[in-house]
Structures are given as C-alpha cells and as structure tokens.
Amino acid sequence: MKICGVILAAGLGKRMNSSQPKVLHRILGKPMISYSMDCLSETSNVEKTVVVISHHTEGIKDIAKDGSVEFVYQKEPLGTADALKAAVNSINDSYDLIVVVTGDTPLIKSKTLENVIKFHVNKGNDLTVVTFDASVPAAYGRIVRSMVDNEISRIVEHNDASEEVKSITEVNSGFYVISSAVMPLLEKIGKNEKNGEYYLTDIVELSIKEKLKTAAFKADNEKEFLGINSRQELLTAQRVMQRDIAELWMGNGVTLMDIDSVFISPGVTIGKDTVVYPNVVIEGDTHIGSNCTIYPNVRLLDTVLEDGVVIKDSTVVEKSKILTDSAIGPFAHIRPGSVIGPKGKIGNFVEIKNSQIGYNSKASHLTYIGDSELGTDINIGAGTITCNYDGKNKHKTVIKDGVFIGSGTQLVAPVTINKNATVGAGSTITKDVPEDTLAVARSKQQHIAGWTLKKRPAKGE
Ligand code: UD1
Ligand code: CA
C-alpha cells in the first residue's frame, strides 16, 4: 500500500493578523508546520509528504531545505479543495491513499494517523473524515449525520450553518484519508457562493453520491485536533504541548519547580535528577545531563550541558557546550561556539564568545573572552577583556595552562600567554608572554609629596 501525505499550508491565515505566514509561527521554538511534517514522517507507511504552499507562504521552504518534503504551489489560496487539487496534480507516482492534514494542527500524533489509516483500510473505505466532539465547535465545520444509518452525510462550515446545525458538537478535524477512486471528484467541487472558495469538505457529499464508501473516524482525543487560527489558539496549543512535555520529563525523573513557567522544546532531552527552577526556556537542540541545576530566568538554546552542571540565575547559553561539573552565572552570557569545563567557572557579568575554556579554569567576574583558547587551571581576574576585534578582523587569544591574569587586564589579540605566566593587574598586553614569566604593562605609579596641601585650601579659610 503506497501512501502519500499532503499538508495544506497555502492559506493566508488572516485571523492571526500577522505579516508572517500562520504556519511559521513558533510553538516552543519550533514552527507550527514542522510538527505536521514530523508527524507525517513518523507515520508508518507514509512514503512521502507534499506540502502545498502559495507565494504568500513561500517562507515555509526555508525550514525544510533537507529535501525531506516536496513543495507544490497553489497559485492563489482559493480554498482547501483547490489546495489539494494542486497537490494531486503534481504527484507523479501513483499512490493508493492520500492522507490530508492541515498545516495549522500541530498537536496531532502519528499514532493517531496510523489508527485512522488502519480504520480506512480495514473498513474498505474510499473516504475517511476524522471528526471529534469539540468543546468549542464554533471555528470548525460541523458533521451532519444521516437519519438513516447515522453515517456522515455532509460537512457544513460554521458560516454556512443553520442554528440547528450550529448546535452539533461533532466537527471536522481537517484530516482525511482519501483513496485514489475519490481523487477525480476534486474537479467537481464548486465554488462556495459566499466567499468564492472551493471547500474540500464538499467532497463528502460528492463521494456519497458516487456510492463510494464514505465514513467518519470519530476520535476521542480532542486536544490533538486543535486547529490554530488565532493568537489565542496558538497560546492554547502551546499550553497543551508545554504541559505534555513537562509531564514527560517529570516522569523521567526531572524536577520542575513550576510547570507553568518552564518551556521545554520538543527536541530537548534532560537527564535524571536535574532540577529546573521557574522561568526557564530550554530551546532547540539542547541536551541536558543528569544532576544539573538550572536556576531562574535562564535560556538555553542548542546547547549541551553535561552531568552536574549548574546554570545560575539570569544566564543565557547559546549553541555551546558546558562540560561536567561546571558552573555558569549568575548574569552570564555564553555565546555560540563556546566549550567550557569540565569544572569550569564562569561568574557574574561574564560574556564568552566562540572560545574554549579548559578544565578547572575560571573567569568569575566582569569579563569578556572572545575567539580565545584557554587551557586548564587558569584564573582570569575581574574585568579582563580579550580585545579580539581591530575594527576589521577578529583575532585569537591563546592562554596556556596554569596562567594567572590579574584584574583589569586587556589582552590585545593576536596574543599568546604561555604556561604558568602571570599578568599583573591593569596591564595592556600586546606581546606574547613567555612561560613562567610575570608580565606587567602599565605606567609606573608616581608619588608627589604634599600635592594635596598645595592644591586644596586649608580648612576654615
Ligand atoms: C477547515 C475546514 C473545517 C475544519 C477545519 C479544521 C474547509 C472548508 N474547512 O476550516 O471544516 O473544521 O479546517 O481545522 O476545509 N489552505 C490552503 N489553501 C487555501 C485555503 C487553506 O492551503 O486556499 C490551508 C491553510 O493554510 C490551512 C488549512 O488549509 O493550513 C486549513 O485552512 P483554514 O482556512 O484554517 O480552514 P478552517 O477555516 O480552519
Ligand atoms: Ca484552521
């Protein structure tokens, strides 16, 4: 059985009131449509996925550059039937089944799609519509069932519904499984008179008329089918997802101090006995080891924390690796390309960019380290700055094992401080410092005796 997935994502998403395509709005750091793409790719027997876009939603192409999905264009968003037609016309291979999903229903799980496909095949259906009982049905098409056999007979959009139909709570999820026999009927769908769109929902009546086996798969997991049309629904979906992910990690042995203010992206992993305080955002491809502590107001993006790492309050770590038993923060910024530890210590108001900082090395206060390579057992004094930028190019600072940099030092790159050297506080270092050497580069202190007495009028005058 050959199955093709189709994601409809050419619509304008007007109700979002956004200049960005609706399906690119992010939920826990991941674009809405990526959830549908991932779901289809995880659904067994779905061989390929076609995403229908329009010139309004071309930006979608940027998030799936790896060729895992195919894109087809709907010239203008003239409705869901027109969108599916664009997909069907572009699919060269022949497929037995098409699974249609909308790009604005990110909570769907592949297990559910697999059950729908099974139902479709086992019942010998030609068209299966996935329905559910909605607690707030207003945004959805209503499922009208036949008085004779209680099977689905048509779908009526909210705006076209009578009061009686509006009182129906069973709604269309926007998910369908369609056999090849039904495809030609897409050509027969007419324009909706009210708004000039071609509604895919009309295929139900046409299919029944052609005596094709048409049935509803009524799902009981409403939250998987939440369609996102507005910012309010975006928030609702995010809350559902956030809670599910939080529950998952708590089940795996992670302590979350506040389930409502910890935001963990779907791709993240967290080890046992890690503790996460409130107001923490863990995004992207982030992997956290066990026995870590993440204090409040922290954001981690595409970052690896090995076991036993402590991230103190109000710290940002982006695209970096923090090795075992290191401590970062409070108020630190670790920028992309940094590797710190094991047992590293980065303290208050320290910024690290694209630098390697080795075992047991420390920069505890008010420091900038950029484009640098630091060995082991190094102490960087308060207020040290690597001057890595000459206005045109970036240069490298190398600090070898056992070096001590005194406070208030500037290291003007390119420069190397060799093993066990010491740099005196307040130095501006422009030349390489040899091993085991003290370098001091500051103007000598002078004393002018009695100066104050001469300058300052004596008291009482
Ligand atoms: C649609 C269904 C409704 C169902 C609901 C479920 C129709 C007419 N209505 O309504 O019965 O209850 O989904 O969430 O099908 N799209 C295109 N091209 C277009 C128009 C839309 O690709 O010309 C895409 C959109 O990008 C979106 C999806 O189709 O991802 C659904 O469109 P939307 O406008 O959100 O439909 P609803 O009004 O929610
Ligand atoms: Ca929708």
XYZ file of C-alpha atoms and ligand atoms in Angstrom:
501
model
C 0.000 0.000 0.000
C 1.549 3.278 -1.136
C 0.616 6.288 0.964
C 1.382 9.945 0.323
C 0.931 12.652 2.955
C -0.300 16.107 1.968
C -0.092 19.164 4.211
C -2.262 22.119 3.251
C -0.366 25.283 4.040
C -1.052 27.827 1.344
C -3.700 29.782 3.216
C -3.246 33.350 4.348
C -4.106 32.765 7.972
C -5.808 36.162 8.137
C -7.145 35.617 11.629
C -3.583 35.688 13.003
C -3.335 39.341 11.948
C 0.325 38.800 11.130
C 2.726 39.666 8.327
C 4.201 36.201 8.743
C 2.501 33.038 7.402
C 0.410 31.469 10.133
C 2.082 28.075 9.983
C 5.521 29.601 10.568
C 4.532 30.961 13.956
C 6.512 29.079 16.545
C 5.354 26.855 19.349
C 8.060 26.141 21.917
C 10.664 27.364 19.455
C 9.536 25.187 16.540
C 7.483 26.421 13.563
C 3.901 25.185 13.688
C 4.129 23.363 10.363
C 7.237 21.415 11.400
C 5.039 19.488 13.813
C 2.822 18.308 10.939
C 5.868 17.457 8.813
C 7.464 15.449 11.623
C 4.207 13.704 12.403
C 3.782 12.510 8.810
C 7.390 11.406 8.551
C 6.906 9.310 11.703
C 3.657 7.762 10.460
C 4.351 4.248 9.208
C 3.882 3.584 5.502
C 3.739 7.251 4.532
C 6.315 7.281 1.744
C 6.481 10.958 1.042
C 4.981 14.245 2.111
C 3.886 17.031 -0.168
C 3.366 20.494 1.287
C 1.047 22.861 -0.548
C 2.271 26.438 -0.377
C 1.477 29.677 -2.182
C 3.517 32.782 -2.847
C 2.102 34.088 0.442
C 3.653 31.217 2.395
C 6.880 30.577 0.492
C 8.900 31.105 3.669
C 7.949 27.542 4.611
C 10.551 26.299 2.124
C 13.337 27.607 4.348
C 12.512 25.311 7.220
C 12.672 22.088 5.174
C 15.669 22.537 2.950
C 16.850 18.977 3.509
C 14.544 17.584 0.810
C 12.510 15.567 3.301
C 9.301 17.017 1.868
C 8.230 18.173 -1.573
C 6.638 21.547 -2.198
C 3.892 22.328 -4.673
C 2.319 25.670 -5.387
C -1.311 26.602 -5.189
C -1.493 29.705 -7.410
C -3.851 31.591 -5.140
C -5.390 30.355 -1.903
C -8.812 29.601 -3.339
C -9.789 27.098 -0.696
C -8.838 23.728 0.736
C -10.173 21.724 -2.250
C -8.166 23.844 -4.682
C -5.088 23.318 -2.486
C -5.459 19.531 -2.514
C -6.033 19.624 -6.285
C -2.683 21.373 -6.698
C -1.021 18.583 -4.730
C -2.764 15.721 -6.507
C -1.909 17.156 -9.935
C 1.753 17.321 -9.064
C 2.170 13.844 -7.595
C 3.757 11.788 -10.361
C 3.862 8.356 -8.796
C 0.581 6.672 -8.219
C -0.454 6.330 -4.606
C -3.215 4.156 -3.181
C -4.002 6.565 -0.387
C -3.520 10.204 0.375
C -3.510 11.372 3.992
C -4.505 15.020 4.133
C -3.631 17.145 7.116
C -3.790 20.880 7.646
C -0.674 22.852 8.472
C -2.352 24.518 11.442
C -2.997 21.449 13.623
C 0.365 20.843 15.280
C -0.796 18.647 18.156
C -1.572 15.602 16.012
C 0.318 12.393 16.832
C 1.489 9.823 14.299
C -0.123 7.025 16.341
C -3.496 8.636 15.729
C -2.862 8.949 11.991
C -1.810 5.291 11.914
C -5.107 4.336 13.593
C -7.052 6.380 11.067
C -5.234 4.709 8.163
C -5.900 1.267 9.678
C -9.574 2.115 10.084
C -9.747 3.301 6.465
C -8.122 0.141 5.116
C -9.884 -2.363 7.369
C -13.333 -0.901 6.644
C -12.606 -0.763 2.930
C -13.366 2.973 2.872
C -12.804 5.243 -0.083
C -13.014 8.415 2.007
C -12.469 8.745 5.748
C -13.023 12.035 7.547
C -11.549 12.405 11.007
C -14.040 14.012 13.386
C -14.213 14.777 17.086
C -16.524 16.345 19.630
C -15.329 19.892 20.163
C -15.863 21.675 23.467
C -15.898 24.923 21.456
C -17.169 23.950 17.999
C -17.504 27.475 16.567
C -14.341 27.526 14.431
C -14.959 24.158 12.788
C -17.117 22.614 10.081
C -19.990 20.583 11.582
C -20.557 16.914 10.821
C -24.117 16.231 9.717
C -25.017 12.548 10.021
C -27.708 10.653 8.128
C -31.006 9.917 9.900
C -30.982 6.504 8.210
C -27.677 4.931 9.225
C -26.085 7.667 11.372
C -23.105 7.782 8.974
C -21.585 11.100 7.918
C -23.618 12.710 5.148
C -22.027 16.165 4.785
C -19.893 18.831 6.414
C -21.274 22.324 6.909
C -18.924 25.217 7.603
C -19.821 27.379 10.597
C -20.585 30.412 8.440
C -22.983 28.432 6.278
C -24.682 26.601 9.129
C -28.255 26.992 10.335
C -28.819 27.392 14.068
C -29.751 23.737 14.217
C -26.515 22.640 12.532
C -24.516 25.025 14.702
C -25.750 23.134 17.751
C -23.903 19.993 16.527
C -20.722 19.451 18.519
C -19.142 16.844 16.244
C -16.749 18.687 13.939
C -14.370 18.171 11.034
C -10.725 17.923 12.107
C -9.478 18.766 8.604
C -7.763 15.341 8.401
C -8.823 12.915 5.697
C -7.712 9.630 4.189
C -8.606 9.527 0.517
C -8.349 6.557 -1.865
C -7.464 7.119 -5.484
C -11.071 6.478 -6.592
C -12.116 9.710 -4.862
C -9.482 11.988 -6.425
C -11.356 12.760 -9.664
C -14.193 14.215 -7.583
C -11.980 17.158 -6.650
C -12.668 18.539 -10.129
C -16.392 18.538 -9.406
C -16.279 20.700 -6.310
C -17.946 24.048 -6.973
C -17.290 27.477 -5.555
C -18.778 28.423 -2.229
C -21.115 31.259 -3.082
C -20.366 33.343 -0.038
C -16.605 33.680 -0.382
C -15.667 32.164 -3.730
C -13.565 29.383 -2.176
C -13.516 25.723 -3.108
C -14.200 23.692 0.030
C -12.619 20.283 0.422
C -15.434 19.491 2.825
C -17.822 19.261 -0.169
C -16.091 16.062 -1.225
C -18.135 14.135 1.344
C -21.443 14.650 -0.418
C -19.919 14.029 -3.857
C -18.311 10.810 -2.682
C -21.576 9.540 -1.218
C -23.381 10.428 -4.443
C -20.876 8.321 -6.385
C -21.581 5.443 -3.991
C -18.020 5.464 -2.739
C -17.657 4.195 0.806
C -17.516 7.297 2.971
C -17.184 7.245 6.755
C -16.180 9.292 9.760
C -13.435 8.231 12.153
C -14.538 9.788 15.406
C -11.519 10.439 17.585
C -11.811 10.845 21.342
C -8.646 12.882 21.901
C -9.895 16.378 21.175
C -6.689 18.164 22.072
C -4.747 16.580 19.188
C -7.029 18.288 16.691
C -6.909 21.851 17.910
C -6.807 23.995 14.762
C -4.887 27.224 15.178
C -6.477 30.211 13.509
C -5.772 32.960 16.047
C -3.106 34.002 18.540
C -5.413 32.810 21.318
C -5.480 29.315 19.838
C -1.719 29.471 19.342
C -1.374 30.029 23.072
C -3.817 27.234 23.857
C -1.806 24.808 21.707
C 1.412 25.921 23.313
C -0.012 25.352 26.777
C -1.110 21.839 25.882
C 2.258 21.000 24.388
C 4.223 22.626 27.185
C 2.337 20.667 29.815
C 2.678 17.361 27.938
C 6.436 17.838 27.608
C 6.792 18.911 31.236
C 4.848 15.832 32.378
C 7.067 13.646 30.200
C 10.285 14.914 31.793
C 8.901 14.769 35.314
C 8.008 11.145 34.572
C 11.631 10.629 33.548
C 12.926 11.923 36.870
C 13.390 15.666 36.321
C 12.200 18.124 39.000
C 10.364 21.164 37.658
C 9.630 23.778 40.284
C 6.873 25.386 38.262
C 5.166 23.535 35.463
C 3.653 26.717 34.011
C 6.805 28.762 33.547
C 9.271 26.182 32.271
C 9.263 25.968 28.467
C 10.959 22.912 27.016
C 11.140 22.448 23.224
C 10.162 19.087 21.784
C 13.690 18.020 20.711
C 15.243 18.646 24.137
C 16.449 15.829 26.407
C 17.070 16.084 30.172
C 18.804 13.601 32.486
C 17.613 12.262 35.819
C 17.638 14.358 38.984
C 18.165 17.595 37.152
C 16.286 20.423 38.863
C 14.758 23.282 36.893
C 13.636 26.453 38.673
C 10.835 28.758 37.395
C 11.068 30.982 34.292
C 13.377 28.810 32.276
C 13.307 28.393 28.480
C 15.098 25.357 27.031
C 15.011 25.526 23.271
C 16.106 23.818 20.077
C 18.641 21.030 20.031
C 19.503 21.241 23.725
C 20.592 18.218 25.729
C 20.973 18.353 29.482
C 22.694 15.701 31.560
C 21.724 14.380 34.955
C 22.124 16.143 38.302
C 22.201 19.590 36.735
C 20.585 22.612 38.381
C 19.088 25.386 36.306
C 18.179 28.433 38.360
C 15.503 31.024 37.461
C 15.426 33.227 34.339
C 17.711 31.100 32.199
C 17.527 30.493 28.436
C 19.389 27.620 26.829
C 19.442 27.302 23.037
C 21.014 24.459 21.022
C 23.278 23.733 23.954
C 24.727 20.686 25.665
C 25.059 20.595 29.449
C 26.937 17.580 30.715
C 26.198 15.996 34.092
C 26.380 18.090 37.235
C 26.370 21.484 35.541
C 24.895 24.443 37.431
C 23.450 27.363 35.490
C 22.823 30.202 37.911
C 20.165 32.893 37.682
C 19.581 35.128 34.633
C 22.016 33.433 32.281
C 21.840 32.825 28.513
C 23.724 29.962 26.842
C 23.540 29.659 23.051
C 24.980 26.947 20.774
C 27.646 25.947 23.290
C 28.824 23.016 25.351
C 29.193 23.147 29.116
C 31.180 20.163 30.349
C 30.795 18.168 33.562
C 30.523 19.940 36.918
C 30.940 23.452 35.528
C 29.065 26.439 36.956
C 27.871 29.357 34.836
C 26.327 32.626 36.038
C 24.577 34.415 37.582
C 24.129 37.023 34.814
C 26.444 35.357 32.301
C 26.151 35.214 28.528
C 27.715 32.251 26.767
C 27.577 32.944 23.040
C 27.785 30.477 20.144
C 30.794 28.230 19.684
C 31.966 28.049 23.285
C 33.087 24.980 25.205
C 33.596 25.333 28.949
C 34.963 22.870 31.532
C 34.983 20.298 32.908
C 34.795 22.058 36.295
C 34.900 25.471 34.660
C 33.532 28.506 36.461
C 32.079 31.491 34.701
C 30.665 34.079 37.070
C 28.786 37.360 37.270
C 28.588 39.575 34.188
C 30.944 37.487 32.091
C 30.500 37.151 28.326
C 32.175 34.302 26.468
C 32.076 34.037 22.670
C 33.469 31.314 20.424
C 36.047 30.243 22.996
C 37.335 27.062 24.566
C 37.958 27.208 28.279
C 39.622 24.116 29.721
C 39.435 22.055 32.899
C 39.146 23.965 36.186
C 39.624 27.388 34.597
C 37.753 30.354 35.993
C 36.526 33.785 34.965
C 34.476 34.835 37.921
C 33.597 38.493 37.384
C 33.023 41.171 34.716
C 34.992 39.712 31.817
C 34.819 39.378 28.027
C 36.513 36.414 26.395
C 36.108 36.183 22.631
C 37.775 33.981 19.975
C 40.070 32.533 22.618
C 41.575 29.225 23.557
C 42.200 28.703 27.250
C 43.927 25.673 28.766
C 43.481 24.212 32.237
C 43.733 25.680 35.749
C 43.635 29.277 34.565
C 42.389 32.192 36.627
C 41.070 35.223 34.782
C 40.810 38.248 37.065
C 37.843 40.582 37.287
C 37.454 42.989 34.399
C 39.684 41.156 31.910
C 38.988 41.838 28.250
C 40.279 39.996 25.224
C 40.461 42.723 22.580
C 39.697 40.428 19.663
C 38.444 42.938 17.102
C 40.578 45.562 15.386
C 37.670 47.128 13.561
C 38.068 44.859 10.543
C 39.135 41.385 11.614
C 38.801 39.096 14.585
C 41.989 37.754 16.197
C 42.722 34.910 18.543
C 43.932 34.948 22.132
C 45.672 31.827 23.454
C 46.123 31.318 27.182
C 48.047 28.208 28.199
C 47.684 26.021 31.300
C 48.197 27.498 34.748
C 48.169 31.167 33.721
C 47.028 33.857 36.167
C 45.627 37.045 34.634
C 45.387 39.938 37.080
C 42.274 42.102 37.269
C 41.556 44.849 34.785
C 43.753 43.420 32.039
C 43.378 43.872 28.312
C 44.801 41.168 26.089
C 45.188 42.650 22.609
C 44.854 39.782 20.117
C 46.540 38.072 18.417
C 48.472 37.233 21.548
C 49.616 34.146 23.466
C 50.171 33.911 27.210
C 52.359 30.881 27.746
C 52.258 28.258 30.505
C 52.232 29.374 34.129
C 52.783 33.024 33.231
C 51.313 35.774 35.402
C 49.966 39.055 34.094
C 49.940 41.938 36.558
C 46.638 43.689 37.223
C 45.808 46.618 34.962
C 48.127 45.518 32.148
C 47.534 46.061 28.464
C 49.257 43.075 26.890
C 50.207 43.384 23.232
C 53.128 40.937 23.051
C 53.290 37.207 23.752
C 54.247 36.392 27.338
C 56.832 33.593 27.802
C 56.360 30.641 30.185
C 56.703 31.174 33.947
C 57.084 34.929 33.426
C 55.448 37.913 35.105
C 54.283 40.480 32.581
C 53.357 43.940 33.763
C 52.369 46.557 31.207
C 51.110 49.657 32.942
C 52.548 53.067 33.624
C 54.562 53.297 36.818
C 52.871 54.826 39.865
C 54.326 58.199 40.897
C 54.022 59.963 44.258
C 54.099 63.765 44.505
C 54.501 64.549 48.163
C 52.393 67.371 49.637
C 50.402 67.855 46.430
C 47.044 67.844 48.171
C 48.066 70.505 50.676
C 49.138 72.870 47.911
C 46.022 72.397 45.796
C 43.364 72.293 48.465
C 42.597 75.349 50.570
C 43.234 74.670 54.255
C 40.130 74.081 56.369
C 38.444 77.192 57.772
C 39.785 79.580 55.074
C -11.048 23.915 7.783
C -12.249 23.087 7.309
C -13.182 22.880 8.505
C -12.428 22.197 9.611
C -11.150 22.949 9.997
C -10.316 22.105 10.922
C -12.705 23.653 4.970
C -13.530 24.445 4.052
N -12.963 23.802 6.268
O -11.547 25.172 8.205
O -14.302 22.090 8.116
O -13.272 22.048 10.742
O -10.355 23.221 8.825
O -9.203 22.806 11.419
O -11.868 22.875 4.530
N -5.335 26.247 2.962
C -4.673 26.163 1.767
N -5.185 26.811 0.691
C -6.345 27.513 0.755
C -7.023 27.596 1.987
C -6.498 26.937 3.087
O -3.617 25.536 1.658
O -6.757 28.056 -0.268
C -4.749 25.592 4.140
C -4.406 26.578 5.231
O -3.094 27.053 5.095
C -4.598 25.742 6.494
C -5.607 24.682 6.075
O -5.665 24.688 4.681
O -3.408 25.108 6.900
C -7.000 24.964 6.644
O -7.420 26.263 6.232
P -8.202 27.221 7.223
O -8.505 28.471 6.495
O -7.550 27.294 8.522
O -9.569 26.394 7.350
P -10.601 26.449 8.546
O -11.442 27.636 8.413
O -9.925 26.217 9.827
Ca -7.831 26.155 10.515
